[in-house]
Structure formats: structure tokens, C-alpha cells
């Protein structure tokens, strides 16, 4: 088989196709976004969900139905999906469910650097940790096998350097054939009322014990005999940094990071004079080994922060605690010169607003010359945070609080904030601005339910942002801030002056996406028109 | 074919074609029969921020990232990024700054990335013919002529200014 240069994301997409994945769903998030895009391009059924929780639930349903499902998200997406995830560990699955979490140590484009290996422990799910694109491809099949063999969702942990590095990948000659989905009723297995959940929890723990035994003997772990003076225990891309930093050492490369092959690791550690755990982010493996009474060296605290590379691994091994040279600090990203958000930030600045912000390109409004963003915590948080501020601040400050949120983020998790606003309105009202640039721009221009086009830009049902807001009783105005900057500033000032609840949709397409959107929309319109004349049509404004 | 790994960093700003250039280089190295790895962080690259891409090739490559200060070659597309990325180059490594191929000499300014690849190619163990195959494979046909020309301009400059280029070694 000829090898091809693929990114880890592309390798997972190819594996998903070759493994007979019936449905791939997720929500965009760097560095995971390209998986579903590539899966769709390969002919797979790939779709964006409004958020990660819904994606996981759709994947779970597909797997209850006996299908093989793939769900993708960035690390923080798993926080959103955590609720169904933990109980899906109890229900288990009938087909296969592989959940990709793409962690971002060093925060190349994220708001935190949480280590999702902790989720595997907390939820009680097996987790695979590939080191490079070839392993991402190969392990994906193992994940499907594990999932079907133990009827459990399997977590697939990638990191920025696994997702976005390219390397040569050999693919399988023969694809895996899935069973045909079919519903089999299993009420005690899938209805998690306490009476059924109690035995389900015990069953989960029993499965994990079995998987631990399986893992102890599994070739998912690779041991390389080298010097007895130094043994290195490692996982993911760190294994490659470590092999390069210390080619003569003995290695235990962990492929299945949960449950850990504790007894094999104990034997490995006992066989070397010095045993060091090389892992990125939190000392998850080191803590587990120490708790099991295995004497290992963990990295110094300084190496919990940021990603590792060969040079940092050398330092850890040399116990070198001298200050590290700073990373090159290049030019930070900024709003595009013709971005429709400029007049919005100019108005927020001019009116001296207190801005509860959110996550997207518009987070860049925090930069000079505007510095018009006062908070950014999690997707959707702008609305709740803005309301909280309004509730407690003195009137002269409360009046100036505005929540700003992007269109994709509004659909993702802003809508529940609007419900809160209607239900618990601040005394002086509140103003929400939805920055509707018609696309999920930040992550590279993905569609979402508000665009009315699917992942592959085909016409589908469309959620109206103003329709939702008006249905909840919010006074809603729509304006193109770029075409009419002065009008936008006046409108904002007016809304701030009233004690009512209001929402402004600042609508103008993203400059980077505008031409593409026009093209997709033209094709989508044609489809809608054709369907409108026939039964089973997709409604234009569903 | 030497057994050591060749480390090339390409740097510039979003929209300059850094990733495209590194894709071409990586593809050329694959076509030449090397093991290749490539790493970059491109989360926000479309918003005009700094972009760097590491390309490593040799008989066997382990880490996808070039250890800091160990790049053999540094190809920089934007003047503002030269100072920032210079510490990534090893002592004795070769820097190709954006003015290595004067913009005025290019038919299309946007092919600076390919022109600098041409300059770099003069130093690498990859045949010119293979490099050009990779350039063509990565670009739409209407861009072939302009970019092949840019590649040749860069390569000729590197050959001619071989001594001068060596003088630029850090
Ligand atoms: C829970 C979660 N999922 C995904 C992401 C990645 N992400 C950051 S911003 C964003 C959406 C941005 O789209 P939009 O709100 O339309 O704003 P725009 O970038 O278009 O301005 C996404 C998906 C995240 N930070 N958190």
C-alpha cells in the first residue's frame, strides 16, 4: 500500500471511512475541525451539530441503533458533552461510539489547556492516545473494536500536534465491515432510572476491570528495551519527543491511557534504575503510578504548562530547571481590515460599554484600538455573565453592560442565556448583540443551523436568530453595522437607554467567507425552490 | 541519502502561503523517498497572525517538531518575522530572508513563497525535477508558469549568490 502524507485529522477521517462509520457528527473546534470535513469529503455521512452535547447524543443514538458512530470535538467541547457522556458509560452502546477529544496543550487556539485524560478516569471510559497520524489511523480501528467488544463508548484523545502534524500513513487494503443497524429493545440497559443505573454502574466497573486485563497484554502498548539506567514511560506525541531526546533509553509507550496497564508498568519501572514519566499537561500517568505504589519521577511543575518538545524533554531528563528561552512571540492575529465587526467595536468603545464577551473572531475586539471586551470565558457565557453583572452593579455601570455573541455561538449555547434573561430580567433591562457574520468564522468557516446549509453546504432547515429571540418575547432589531456604522451606534445608544430587554442582530457576512457564502446560497436557493414545489420539501424558514 | 534529519522552518504571516510552501516542500521530500513529518499551528492563521511550519525529512523522523534552535534552514516570507524566528535557527544554519528574491523581480508577488523554496532547493538533497513536480501538484494549472518561473529565479539566485548566501549563515 502506498503511503500518503496525511494530518492526524485526515488520518482519522480515512480510518472512519475504512471502519464503516455510519455517522460522523460534532461541533467545530481547533484542532479537531478537519476530521468531519475530511470524512465528508471522503463520502462519509458527516454533519455539524448545534453543540457538542447534541452531537454526542446523536452519536449515542446511532450507536444504540447498532451503527458505528464518530463524534468529534475540541477538549472544551467535552465539558459541554460531559452530561450524556458520563451516563453513556453506564448504558453502553450496541454498535460502536468513538468520541474524539482534541486537546490543546499550550493553547495554540483555546481558552484553557485542560487535560481530557482526566475525563476517561472520571467517566470510567477506555481512552486511546495515538502519537502520530499513522497511529491515529491504526488506533481508530482498535477503538471501534474495543467499543463493540465491551459495548462502551471509547474516548480517542488527540492533541494539537497529533491532529495537525502531517506524516506518511499507510491505509488498510480491506475495510472493516459493520453490522447493519437494527433496533433491539434493552430497557434496563438504556433507561437510567436509579434501579437500572445501580447495576449499570457495577457492570461498567466490571467491564473496566476486564479492559485493564486486556490492556496488560495488549500490543497497544509498546516496550522498547534499551539502557537499564533510564526507563521512560510516555504516551501520545511525547513518545516521539522522548525517543528523539533520549534514543538509548528503555521505553514504555502507552497506547491505552485508561485503564492503565499498571502491573506491566510496575514491572517495567522495577527493571530500570531511573524511571521517568514524560507526559504533556497534567501528571495523570505519574499520579496513577504513584498511587499504585510505583516509584517514578514526574516532570517538574514548570512542564505542566505548554506543550512539550524534544528540547523540553531533554531538560526534564537532565533535571534542568534553569529558565527556558521564551517562545518566539510573533504577530498576534487581528480582525481582518474589512471585518464587519469593526463598527460594532467602535460603537461599544465610544459608548464606554462594559462588554461581556464570548468566543469567536469577535474575541479579537479585545485588541487595540478597541479593547472593547471585558470577559471571555466559555462559549455562550456572554449572556449569563452580562446578566450577572447587570444584577449587581450600580445603575450607572449596569446601564452600560452589553453581551456580545457570534451567530454560531448563539446557536451553540446562547439561546439558554436568552431564556434566563426573559425569566430573570435585570432591573435596567439588558442588551444582547448577536454578531451574525453568517458562518462559524473563527474555526475556518463552518456552517451551522443558522446558515440553513449542511456541513457540505447543501440546503437544509434554517434557524432564524431573530425568529427565536422574538418568539421569546425579546424586542429585536436587525442592522448591517458596516453599511451604517452611525446608525448602529445610535441604535445601541437607544437600546442602552431603555430598561427593556433587547437584542440587536448585527448582520453582514464574514469578508473571508462572503464569496463562498454567495456561491453556496445560490445553489441552496435553487434546491429550496425545486423542493418547494414538491411534497417532502425542506421549508425555507424552518 | 544521509541518515541525518534535515530541519526546515518556514515562517511568515497568515495569507502569505507559508503552509502552501511547507506542503510543497514536504511533498517533494516524500517524492524523493524520504520519511517526512510536518507540524504547524494554524488555528488563527487566517487572521493575519504569525505562522510557522516545521518540515523535517530524512531516513526516519521521530518528533514532528524541530527542537528550538536546531533548524538547518529558515525561510521567512515577511520582514517582520525575521527577528522573531531567527533564534529557531541553529548556529551555522541558513536564513532565507524575504528580500533574498527581490519582490520587484517577481511576475506575481504572491509567488514569493515558491521563489524562496527555489532558493532553498539549491541546498537540499532533492532533485530539482522532483521539486517542480511538487510545485505543480500543489497549484492550479493557471499558476504553474508563474510559479515555476519564481522557483527558477530563487534557485538561480541561490546558485549565483552561493557564497553570499553562505556568508549569511548565522
Ligand atoms: C465548547 C467549545 N466548542 C468549540 C469551541 C471552538 N470555537 C471557538 S469560537 C467558535 C465559534 C465561533 O463562531 P461564531 O460564534 O459564529 O463567531 P465568529 O468566529 O464567526 O466571529 C468555536 C466553534 C470552543 N471554544 N468551545
XYZ file of C-alpha atoms and ligand atoms in Angstrom:
738
model
C 0.000 0.000 0.000
C 1.343 3.369 -0.989
C 1.831 5.798 1.863
C 0.299 9.231 1.808
C 1.154 12.376 3.703
C -1.833 12.991 5.968
C -2.568 15.042 9.038
C -3.785 13.209 12.104
C -7.245 14.646 11.473
C -7.242 13.378 7.884
C -5.972 10.002 9.063
C -8.909 9.676 11.483
C -11.326 10.635 8.706
C -9.852 7.989 6.420
C -9.975 5.402 9.189
C -13.585 6.339 9.912
C -14.458 5.653 6.302
C -12.483 2.396 6.253
C -14.069 1.313 9.536
C -17.583 1.692 8.194
C -18.619 4.634 10.363
C -22.293 5.210 9.596
C -22.470 8.712 11.030
C -19.915 11.357 11.982
C -21.090 14.346 13.960
C -19.524 17.035 16.123
C -19.084 20.729 16.597
C -16.140 22.646 15.114
C -13.178 23.392 17.341
C -9.462 23.654 16.648
C -7.640 21.303 16.287
C -10.443 18.764 15.636
C -12.476 20.542 12.926
C -10.887 18.970 9.856
C -11.859 15.424 10.848
C -15.505 15.735 9.887
C -14.739 17.956 6.907
C -12.359 15.307 5.560
C -14.764 12.479 6.424
C -17.493 14.242 4.430
C -15.113 14.803 1.520
C -14.345 11.064 1.523
C -18.024 10.342 1.084
C -18.854 9.708 4.739
C -22.047 10.974 6.327
C -20.702 13.973 8.226
C -22.778 16.624 9.922
C -22.343 19.559 12.293
C -24.491 19.573 15.397
C -25.525 22.809 17.144
C -23.182 21.905 20.007
C -21.122 19.053 21.398
C -23.782 17.760 23.774
C -26.237 17.286 20.949
C -23.516 15.748 18.797
C -22.716 13.180 21.461
C -26.399 12.379 21.926
C -26.889 11.890 18.189
C -23.820 9.644 18.091
C -25.120 7.711 21.091
C -28.499 7.194 19.435
C -26.784 5.926 16.288
C -24.758 3.520 18.408
C -27.881 2.402 20.354
C -29.300 1.563 16.950
C -26.344 -0.706 16.256
C -24.456 1.684 13.954
C -20.855 2.778 14.202
C -20.660 6.447 15.147
C -17.902 9.022 15.380
C -18.252 12.204 17.429
C -15.574 14.918 17.286
C -14.875 17.995 19.362
C -12.097 20.016 20.886
C -11.181 19.437 24.533
C -13.560 22.049 25.968
C -16.340 20.556 23.877
C -16.232 17.528 26.133
C -17.226 19.778 29.045
C -20.394 20.604 27.121
C -20.970 16.937 26.282
C -19.975 15.640 29.710
C -23.513 15.104 30.975
C -24.551 12.483 28.423
C -21.004 11.088 28.335
C -20.943 10.028 31.975
C -24.230 8.190 31.765
C -23.464 6.735 28.335
C -20.667 4.946 30.185
C -23.450 3.176 32.143
C -25.782 2.489 29.238
C -23.002 1.452 26.946
C -23.665 1.072 23.238
C -24.818 -1.600 20.841
C -22.809 -0.552 17.792
C -19.658 1.486 18.242
C -19.161 5.008 19.548
C -15.777 6.706 19.233
C -15.543 10.141 20.790
C -12.572 12.207 19.643
C -11.364 14.847 22.067
C -8.662 17.114 20.657
C -6.668 18.658 23.471
C -4.614 21.794 23.013
C -1.631 21.843 25.380
C -0.008 25.264 25.046
C -3.329 26.783 23.945
C -2.438 27.477 20.336
C -6.095 28.390 19.872
C -8.067 27.654 23.012
C -9.164 29.325 26.200
C -7.656 26.709 28.524
C -5.322 23.708 28.428
C -7.375 21.142 30.331
C -6.150 17.563 30.117
C -9.021 15.341 28.989
C -7.289 12.161 30.073
C -8.955 13.112 33.353
C -12.351 12.595 31.696
C -11.530 8.983 30.933
C -10.901 8.407 34.618
C -13.895 10.434 35.773
C -16.400 8.891 33.355
C -14.838 5.443 33.530
C -14.235 5.012 29.826
C -11.389 3.482 27.864
C -9.174 6.046 26.147
C -6.681 5.612 23.335
C -3.833 8.046 22.806
C -2.209 7.968 19.347
C 1.184 9.621 18.812
C 1.072 10.469 15.128
C -1.126 10.228 12.031
C -0.278 6.563 11.363
C -1.247 5.620 14.895
C -4.332 7.804 14.655
C -5.337 5.726 11.638
C -4.467 2.362 13.187
C -5.839 3.067 16.659
C -9.151 4.176 15.243
C -9.938 0.590 14.258
C -8.836 -0.549 17.697
C -11.213 1.984 19.193
C -14.089 0.598 17.135
C -13.158 -2.957 18.164
C -12.904 -2.029 21.848
C -16.213 -0.196 21.661
C -18.013 -3.172 20.121
C -16.305 -5.792 22.241
C -17.154 -4.120 25.546
C -20.237 -2.240 24.335
C -18.805 1.023 25.605
C -18.139 4.464 24.172
C -14.387 4.863 23.623
C -12.537 8.139 24.052
C -9.898 8.960 21.464
C -7.519 11.597 22.735
C -5.615 13.592 20.200
C -3.563 16.737 20.778
C -2.747 19.694 18.528
C 0.455 18.065 17.308
C -1.248 14.784 16.539
C -4.172 16.473 14.760
C -2.200 18.990 12.753
C 1.108 17.245 12.081
C 1.414 15.510 8.768
C 3.241 12.239 8.302
C 3.187 9.283 5.965
C 0.232 6.998 6.529
C -0.368 3.535 5.104
C -4.029 2.576 4.999
C -5.646 -0.866 5.055
C -6.291 -2.808 1.921
C -9.610 -4.141 3.203
C -12.140 -2.046 5.073
C -13.897 -3.293 8.205
C -17.498 -4.261 7.586
C -20.071 -3.070 10.075
C -23.191 -4.935 11.082
C -26.425 -3.493 9.762
C -28.105 -1.223 12.339
C -31.313 -2.578 13.819
C -33.196 -1.718 16.995
C -33.053 -4.189 19.851
C -35.017 -3.179 22.910
C -32.998 -3.101 26.151
C -34.933 -1.135 28.739
C -32.820 -1.939 31.824
C -29.682 -1.293 29.786
C -30.667 2.089 28.400
C -33.192 3.654 30.746
C -31.051 5.046 33.526
C -33.529 5.308 36.362
C -31.844 4.565 39.710
C -32.989 0.945 39.805
C -31.337 0.260 36.454
C -28.419 2.669 36.892
C -27.164 0.992 40.081
C -26.431 -2.350 38.427
C -25.241 -0.493 35.324
C -22.549 1.246 37.336
C -21.333 -2.094 38.704
C -21.352 -3.505 35.198
C -19.239 -0.578 33.977
C -16.639 -1.189 36.679
C -16.549 -4.880 35.801
C -16.001 -4.030 32.139
C -13.178 -1.660 33.076
C -11.504 -4.406 35.089
C -11.706 -6.680 32.065
C -10.308 -3.982 29.799
C -7.450 -3.461 32.259
C -6.589 -7.158 31.953
C -6.883 -6.934 28.194
C -4.674 -3.817 28.227
C -1.999 -5.516 30.297
C -1.413 -7.955 27.453
C -2.263 -5.654 24.571
C 0.016 -4.618 21.731
C -1.468 -1.164 22.084
C 1.465 -0.682 24.433
C 4.986 -0.911 23.059
C 8.007 -1.666 25.161
C 11.429 -0.924 23.704
C 14.343 -2.427 25.563
C 17.259 -0.056 25.920
C 19.548 1.067 28.694
C 18.655 -0.199 32.177
C 19.808 3.120 33.573
C 16.850 5.059 32.228
C 13.292 3.950 31.599
C 10.767 6.354 30.109
C 7.011 5.893 30.417
C 5.128 8.060 27.963
C 2.070 8.460 25.743
C 0.929 10.329 22.638
C 3.241 12.660 20.756
C 5.523 12.880 23.820
C 6.709 9.369 22.953
C 8.253 10.752 19.763
C 9.875 13.717 21.506
C 11.269 11.350 24.136
C 12.581 8.805 21.614
C 14.439 11.620 19.895
C 15.682 13.224 23.103
C 16.994 10.007 24.601
C 17.449 7.343 21.919
C 19.305 4.924 24.214
C 16.694 4.689 26.969
C 14.187 1.907 27.595
C 10.657 2.933 26.659
C 7.160 2.004 27.698
C 4.836 3.731 25.282
C 1.252 3.616 26.489
C -1.393 3.389 23.752
C -4.405 2.795 26.001
C -4.151 5.533 28.661
C -7.212 4.384 30.545
C -7.324 1.907 32.144
C -3.549 1.854 32.566
C -1.575 -1.426 32.356
C -0.488 -0.983 35.957
C 1.177 -4.367 36.524
C 3.195 -4.197 33.326
C 4.254 -0.667 34.206
C 5.230 -1.828 37.684
C 7.498 -4.483 36.183
C 8.960 -2.004 33.708
C 9.717 0.532 36.432
C 11.287 -2.146 38.616
C 13.577 -3.164 35.761
C 15.284 0.211 35.359
C 17.415 2.316 37.685
C 15.640 5.574 36.981
C 12.078 5.694 35.687
C 10.708 8.993 34.376
C 7.188 9.694 33.152
C 7.179 12.018 30.137
C 3.663 13.343 29.581
C 2.149 16.601 28.443
C -0.190 18.728 30.576
C -1.252 17.219 33.909
C 0.806 14.453 35.565
C -2.049 11.996 35.046
C 0.029 8.874 34.454
C 2.600 9.746 37.123
C -0.119 10.278 39.726
C -1.785 6.960 38.892
C 1.521 5.095 39.127
C 2.450 6.693 42.422
C -0.973 5.915 43.812
C -0.278 2.296 42.885
C 2.976 2.473 44.838
C 5.241 2.550 41.781
C 8.242 4.821 42.245
C 8.504 7.063 39.205
C 9.880 10.506 38.603
C 7.402 13.045 37.290
C 8.242 16.227 35.435
C 8.762 19.393 37.457
C 5.684 21.634 37.771
C 7.011 24.075 35.133
C 6.364 21.455 32.465
C 2.665 21.171 33.258
C 2.326 24.387 31.263
C 2.574 24.491 27.496
C 3.347 21.680 25.111
C 6.451 19.543 25.264
C 9.045 19.234 22.534
C 12.398 17.491 22.220
C 14.258 20.320 23.938
C 11.876 20.372 26.913
C 12.047 16.601 27.273
C 15.852 16.837 27.366
C 15.514 19.351 30.188
C 13.189 17.112 32.146
C 15.579 14.199 31.761
C 18.562 16.365 32.721
C 16.642 17.785 35.707
C 17.477 21.166 34.244
C 15.380 23.795 35.990
C 17.142 26.839 34.540
C 14.812 29.359 32.886
C 13.662 28.270 29.448
C 14.237 30.548 26.449
C 10.991 32.358 25.647
C 8.958 31.122 22.698
C 9.177 33.417 19.698
C 6.393 35.948 20.081
C 5.182 36.723 16.615
C 2.427 38.959 15.451
C -0.882 38.147 17.126
C -3.952 37.625 14.964
C -6.264 40.585 14.457
C -9.633 41.380 12.932
C -9.431 41.464 9.139
C -9.217 45.010 7.778
C -12.674 44.716 6.201
C -14.265 42.734 9.057
C -17.877 43.806 9.660
C -17.185 43.789 13.413
C -15.086 46.990 13.340
C -18.021 49.429 13.580
C -19.557 47.336 16.380
C -16.435 47.590 18.491
C -16.054 51.269 17.646
C -19.586 51.859 18.988
C -19.000 49.759 22.111
C -15.857 51.739 22.753
C -17.468 55.091 22.093
C -20.330 54.342 24.482
C -17.857 53.082 27.100
C -19.730 49.787 27.386
C -18.891 47.026 29.818
C -18.723 44.136 27.392
C -19.477 40.570 28.423
C -17.805 38.819 25.508
C -17.813 35.378 24.044
C -15.640 33.156 21.885
C -15.125 33.650 18.177
C -13.347 36.066 15.873
C -15.001 38.881 17.786
C -12.894 37.998 20.827
C -10.239 39.922 18.887
C -12.177 43.077 19.829
C -10.080 42.907 22.989
C -7.059 44.078 20.976
C -6.072 47.658 20.239
C -7.507 50.007 19.170
C -10.791 48.928 20.781
C -10.000 46.939 23.920
C -13.771 46.527 23.918
C -14.158 43.153 25.615
C -14.238 42.697 29.361
C -14.880 38.971 29.734
C -14.380 35.793 27.690
C -14.827 32.501 29.484
C -16.700 29.820 27.582
C -18.986 29.576 24.581
C -22.346 31.104 25.392
C -21.159 32.640 28.658
C -21.552 36.230 27.452
C -25.251 36.313 28.157
C -25.253 34.834 31.655
C -22.187 36.847 32.651
C -23.737 40.038 31.284
C -26.921 39.377 33.266
C -24.967 38.682 36.447
C -23.103 41.955 36.033
C -26.351 43.825 35.448
C -27.883 42.307 38.585
C -25.217 43.548 40.984
C -23.585 46.639 39.504
C -24.630 50.156 40.485
C -27.074 51.682 37.991
C -24.571 53.934 36.181
C -22.449 50.872 35.411
C -25.245 48.334 34.935
C -26.731 50.507 32.199
C -23.567 50.114 30.147
C -23.378 46.300 30.230
C -23.748 44.624 26.842
C -23.434 40.938 25.926
C -21.907 40.185 22.526
C -22.071 36.771 20.939
C -21.448 35.294 17.469
C -24.120 33.557 15.402
C -22.625 30.084 15.741
C -22.071 30.622 19.458
C -25.637 31.920 19.898
C -26.981 28.689 18.416
C -24.433 26.591 20.344
C -25.349 27.803 23.813
C -26.569 31.391 23.725
C -30.248 30.552 23.469
C -30.491 29.252 27.042
C -28.969 32.551 28.210
C -31.837 34.374 26.491
C -34.310 32.206 28.396
C -32.594 33.248 31.608
C -32.821 36.872 30.521
C -36.561 36.611 29.960
C -37.111 34.720 33.180
C -34.854 36.769 35.474
C -34.610 40.180 33.798
C -32.261 42.742 35.347
C -33.992 45.844 36.683
C -32.483 48.065 33.996
C -33.031 45.581 31.195
C -30.206 44.230 29.067
C -28.798 44.454 25.554
C -27.511 41.475 23.606
C -25.723 41.918 20.292
C -25.570 38.897 18.022
C -22.671 39.337 15.626
C -24.115 37.451 12.704
C -21.453 37.052 10.026
C -23.316 34.076 8.580
C -20.671 31.466 9.388
C -18.531 29.937 12.149
C -15.578 32.089 11.157
C -13.033 31.510 13.892
C -12.557 27.825 13.245
C -12.285 28.219 9.473
C -15.788 28.951 8.179
C -18.073 26.090 9.057
C -21.807 26.014 8.529
C -24.229 25.885 11.478
C -28.012 25.598 11.892
C -28.415 29.367 11.467
C -26.951 29.291 7.961
C -29.527 26.855 6.631
C -26.831 24.811 4.918
C -25.308 21.481 5.911
C -21.650 20.695 6.591
C -21.306 20.179 2.880
C -23.125 23.436 2.093
C -26.363 21.831 0.871
C -29.724 23.463 1.589
C -31.405 22.302 4.792
C -33.674 23.652 7.542
C -32.650 27.050 8.828
C -32.905 28.525 12.315
C -33.749 32.232 12.387
C -31.911 34.059 15.163
C -34.379 36.944 15.220
C -37.257 34.464 14.998
C -36.004 32.699 18.116
C -35.480 35.960 20.004
C -38.904 37.308 19.055
C -40.551 34.024 19.971
C -39.101 34.513 23.442
C -40.594 37.985 23.562
C -37.409 39.988 23.024
C -37.515 43.303 21.178
C -35.246 42.536 18.224
C -33.629 44.811 15.636
C -31.545 43.821 12.619
C -28.892 46.055 11.127
C -25.831 45.904 8.888
C -23.247 47.720 11.004
C -20.784 48.010 8.159
C -23.218 49.676 5.787
C -24.473 52.004 8.513
C -21.955 52.478 11.350
C -23.561 55.668 12.661
C -26.990 54.066 12.628
C -25.612 51.133 14.578
C -24.091 53.386 17.256
C -27.372 55.321 17.565
C -29.419 52.146 17.827
C -27.133 50.753 20.521
C -27.304 54.001 22.496
C -31.119 53.944 22.271
C -31.374 50.364 23.468
C -28.995 51.033 26.349
C -31.132 53.962 27.441
C -34.305 51.883 27.920
C -34.887 49.426 30.777
C -36.181 46.841 28.315
C -34.637 43.620 27.100
C -33.346 43.940 23.595
C -31.376 42.039 21.036
C -29.603 43.513 18.048
C -28.635 41.257 15.172
C -25.601 42.910 13.555
C -25.730 41.126 10.252
C -23.154 41.164 7.496
C -21.233 38.208 6.065
C -17.649 37.486 7.101
C -15.315 39.056 4.495
C -13.305 35.868 4.176
C -16.420 33.782 3.566
C -18.678 36.215 1.691
C -17.855 34.983 -1.820
C -18.214 31.335 -0.821
C -21.472 32.056 1.002
C -22.886 33.700 -2.120
C -21.995 30.633 -4.159
C -23.398 28.142 -1.645
C -26.519 30.223 -1.145
C -27.185 30.376 -4.871
C -27.025 26.605 -5.126
C -29.043 26.203 -1.927
C -31.731 28.578 -3.189
C -32.098 26.514 -6.337
C -32.552 23.354 -4.268
C -35.077 25.051 -1.995
C -37.057 26.313 -4.961
C -37.080 22.855 -6.518
C -38.178 21.272 -3.235
C -40.816 23.916 -2.550
C -42.865 22.640 -5.453
C -42.769 19.019 -4.279
C -44.031 17.065 -1.276
C -41.458 16.436 1.430
C -39.944 19.840 0.807
C -37.466 21.410 3.180
C -39.211 24.542 4.471
C -37.372 27.745 3.737
C -37.550 29.057 7.267
C -37.934 26.019 9.478
C 20.986 9.914 1.144
C 22.318 10.992 4.512
C 20.969 9.429 7.680
C 20.520 12.719 9.489
C 17.273 14.642 9.563
C 17.015 17.913 7.647
C 15.071 20.567 9.534
C 13.397 23.429 7.677
C 11.244 26.121 9.256
C 9.026 28.265 7.063
C 7.660 31.414 8.635
C 5.541 34.396 7.724
C 2.139 35.912 8.283
C -1.275 34.398 7.651
C -2.228 34.590 3.985
C 1.357 34.616 2.674
C 1.421 30.985 1.650
C 3.604 29.591 4.434
C 1.522 26.452 4.772
C 1.322 26.026 1.000
C 5.119 26.274 0.758
C 5.609 23.751 3.534
C 3.118 21.398 1.866
C 5.133 21.615 -1.351
C 8.418 21.010 0.445
C 7.002 18.052 2.369
C 5.542 16.564 -0.794
C 8.852 16.991 -2.638
C 10.651 15.189 0.187
C 8.102 12.356 0.043
C 8.529 12.076 -3.723
C 12.298 11.929 -3.182
C 11.792 8.887 -0.957
C 12.329 10.407 2.494
C 10.396 9.885 5.672
C 8.725 13.231 6.307
C 6.953 14.968 9.156
C 5.484 18.394 9.216
C 3.968 20.393 12.028
C 2.384 23.762 12.278
C -0.022 25.685 14.364
C -2.622 27.229 12.138
C -5.552 27.963 14.366
C -5.690 31.691 13.755
C -3.508 31.952 10.676
C -6.294 33.384 8.567
C -6.478 36.394 10.810
C -3.046 37.643 9.734
C -1.079 36.391 12.743
C 2.351 34.761 12.651
C 2.549 31.312 11.118
C 5.446 28.904 11.279
C 5.636 25.443 9.829
C 8.264 22.829 10.610
C 9.238 20.356 7.903
C 11.584 17.510 8.810
C 12.820 14.819 6.473
C 15.396 12.058 6.496
C 15.570 8.274 6.663
C 13.489 8.286 9.830
C 11.894 11.245 11.573
C 10.570 10.993 15.139
C 9.156 14.186 16.657
C 7.145 16.298 14.223
C 8.541 19.478 15.782
C 12.002 20.896 15.196
C 13.748 21.350 18.530
C 14.144 25.041 19.260
C 17.410 26.399 17.878
C 18.059 23.357 15.694
C 16.640 24.375 12.317
C 19.103 23.891 9.465
C 17.192 26.289 7.242
C 14.860 29.161 8.000
C 12.728 30.528 5.170
C 10.941 33.753 6.090
C 8.270 35.392 3.962
C 7.668 38.537 5.982
C 10.351 41.043 7.088
C 8.616 41.432 10.447
C 9.095 37.745 11.223
C 12.863 37.569 10.629
C 13.922 38.824 14.041
C 11.236 36.818 15.814
C 12.137 33.492 14.244
C 15.919 33.826 13.974
C 16.525 32.111 17.341
C 14.972 28.973 15.844
C 17.976 28.564 13.525
C 20.977 26.540 14.647
C 24.443 28.106 14.632
C 25.635 27.773 11.043
C 22.090 27.342 9.716
C 20.975 29.172 6.595
C 18.467 32.008 6.592
C 16.468 32.968 3.522
C 15.012 36.387 4.307
C 12.151 37.720 2.139
C 14.454 40.050 0.221
C 16.584 37.118 -0.921
C 14.435 37.249 -4.040
C 13.525 40.923 -4.616
C 9.791 41.338 -4.943
C 10.239 43.624 -7.973
C 11.716 40.735 -9.937
C 8.685 38.519 -9.468
C 5.936 38.471 -12.043
C 3.474 37.875 -9.225
C 4.343 38.933 -5.678
C 2.248 36.096 -4.336
C 4.775 33.567 -5.577
C 7.449 34.733 -3.134
C 6.817 31.535 -1.189
C 7.688 29.398 -4.211
C 10.621 31.647 -5.136
C 12.146 31.144 -1.696
C 11.505 27.410 -1.981
C 13.509 27.583 -5.202
C 16.372 29.196 -3.302
C 16.134 26.587 -0.561
C 16.037 23.788 -3.118
C 19.584 24.592 -4.193
C 20.746 23.423 -0.758
C 18.694 20.267 -0.417
C 19.229 16.663 -1.358
C 16.074 16.652 -3.509
C 16.334 16.756 -7.326
C 15.040 19.924 -8.991
C 12.756 17.888 -11.239
C 11.002 16.389 -8.221
C 10.665 19.764 -6.567
C 8.959 21.146 -9.648
C 6.601 18.181 -9.737
C 5.570 19.020 -6.204
C 5.081 22.699 -7.088
C 2.808 21.754 -9.970
C 0.878 19.215 -7.946
C 0.074 21.814 -5.297
C -1.148 24.593 -7.564
C -3.900 25.173 -10.095
C -2.717 24.842 -13.656
C -3.077 28.536 -14.454
C -0.497 29.261 -11.740
C 2.096 26.779 -12.972
C 4.081 29.028 -15.317
C 4.362 31.936 -12.898
C 5.414 29.730 -10.038
C 7.874 27.645 -11.991
C 9.476 30.873 -13.077
C 9.586 32.138 -9.481
C 11.098 28.825 -8.386
C 13.822 29.142 -11.019
C 14.522 32.741 -10.058
C 15.031 31.733 -6.445
C 17.147 28.740 -7.381
C 19.330 30.808 -9.725
C 19.872 33.436 -7.039
C 20.898 30.791 -4.548
C 23.314 29.252 -7.038
C 24.773 32.574 -8.108
C 24.913 34.051 -4.646
C 26.082 30.755 -3.183
C 28.979 32.453 -1.485
C 26.863 35.376 -0.363
C 24.207 33.023 0.941
C 26.832 31.131 2.887
C 28.004 34.458 4.238
C 24.527 34.851 5.713
C 24.921 31.693 7.757
C 24.164 32.517 11.323
C -17.232 24.330 23.768
C -16.472 24.885 22.636
N -16.617 24.354 21.409
C -15.916 24.846 20.373
C -15.044 25.880 20.536
C -14.261 26.404 19.355
N -14.807 27.666 18.891
C -14.333 28.820 19.331
S -15.239 30.091 18.789
C -16.254 29.127 17.906
C -17.410 29.636 17.127
C -17.231 30.951 16.543
O -18.287 31.211 15.658
P -19.215 32.459 15.811
O -19.830 32.499 17.160
O -20.143 32.467 14.666
O -18.204 33.687 15.740
P -17.204 34.132 14.559
O -15.921 33.402 14.748
O -17.867 33.825 13.277
O -16.992 35.586 14.794
C -15.871 27.827 18.066
C -16.544 26.745 17.382
C -14.910 26.401 21.845
N -14.056 27.394 22.122
N -15.616 25.892 22.860
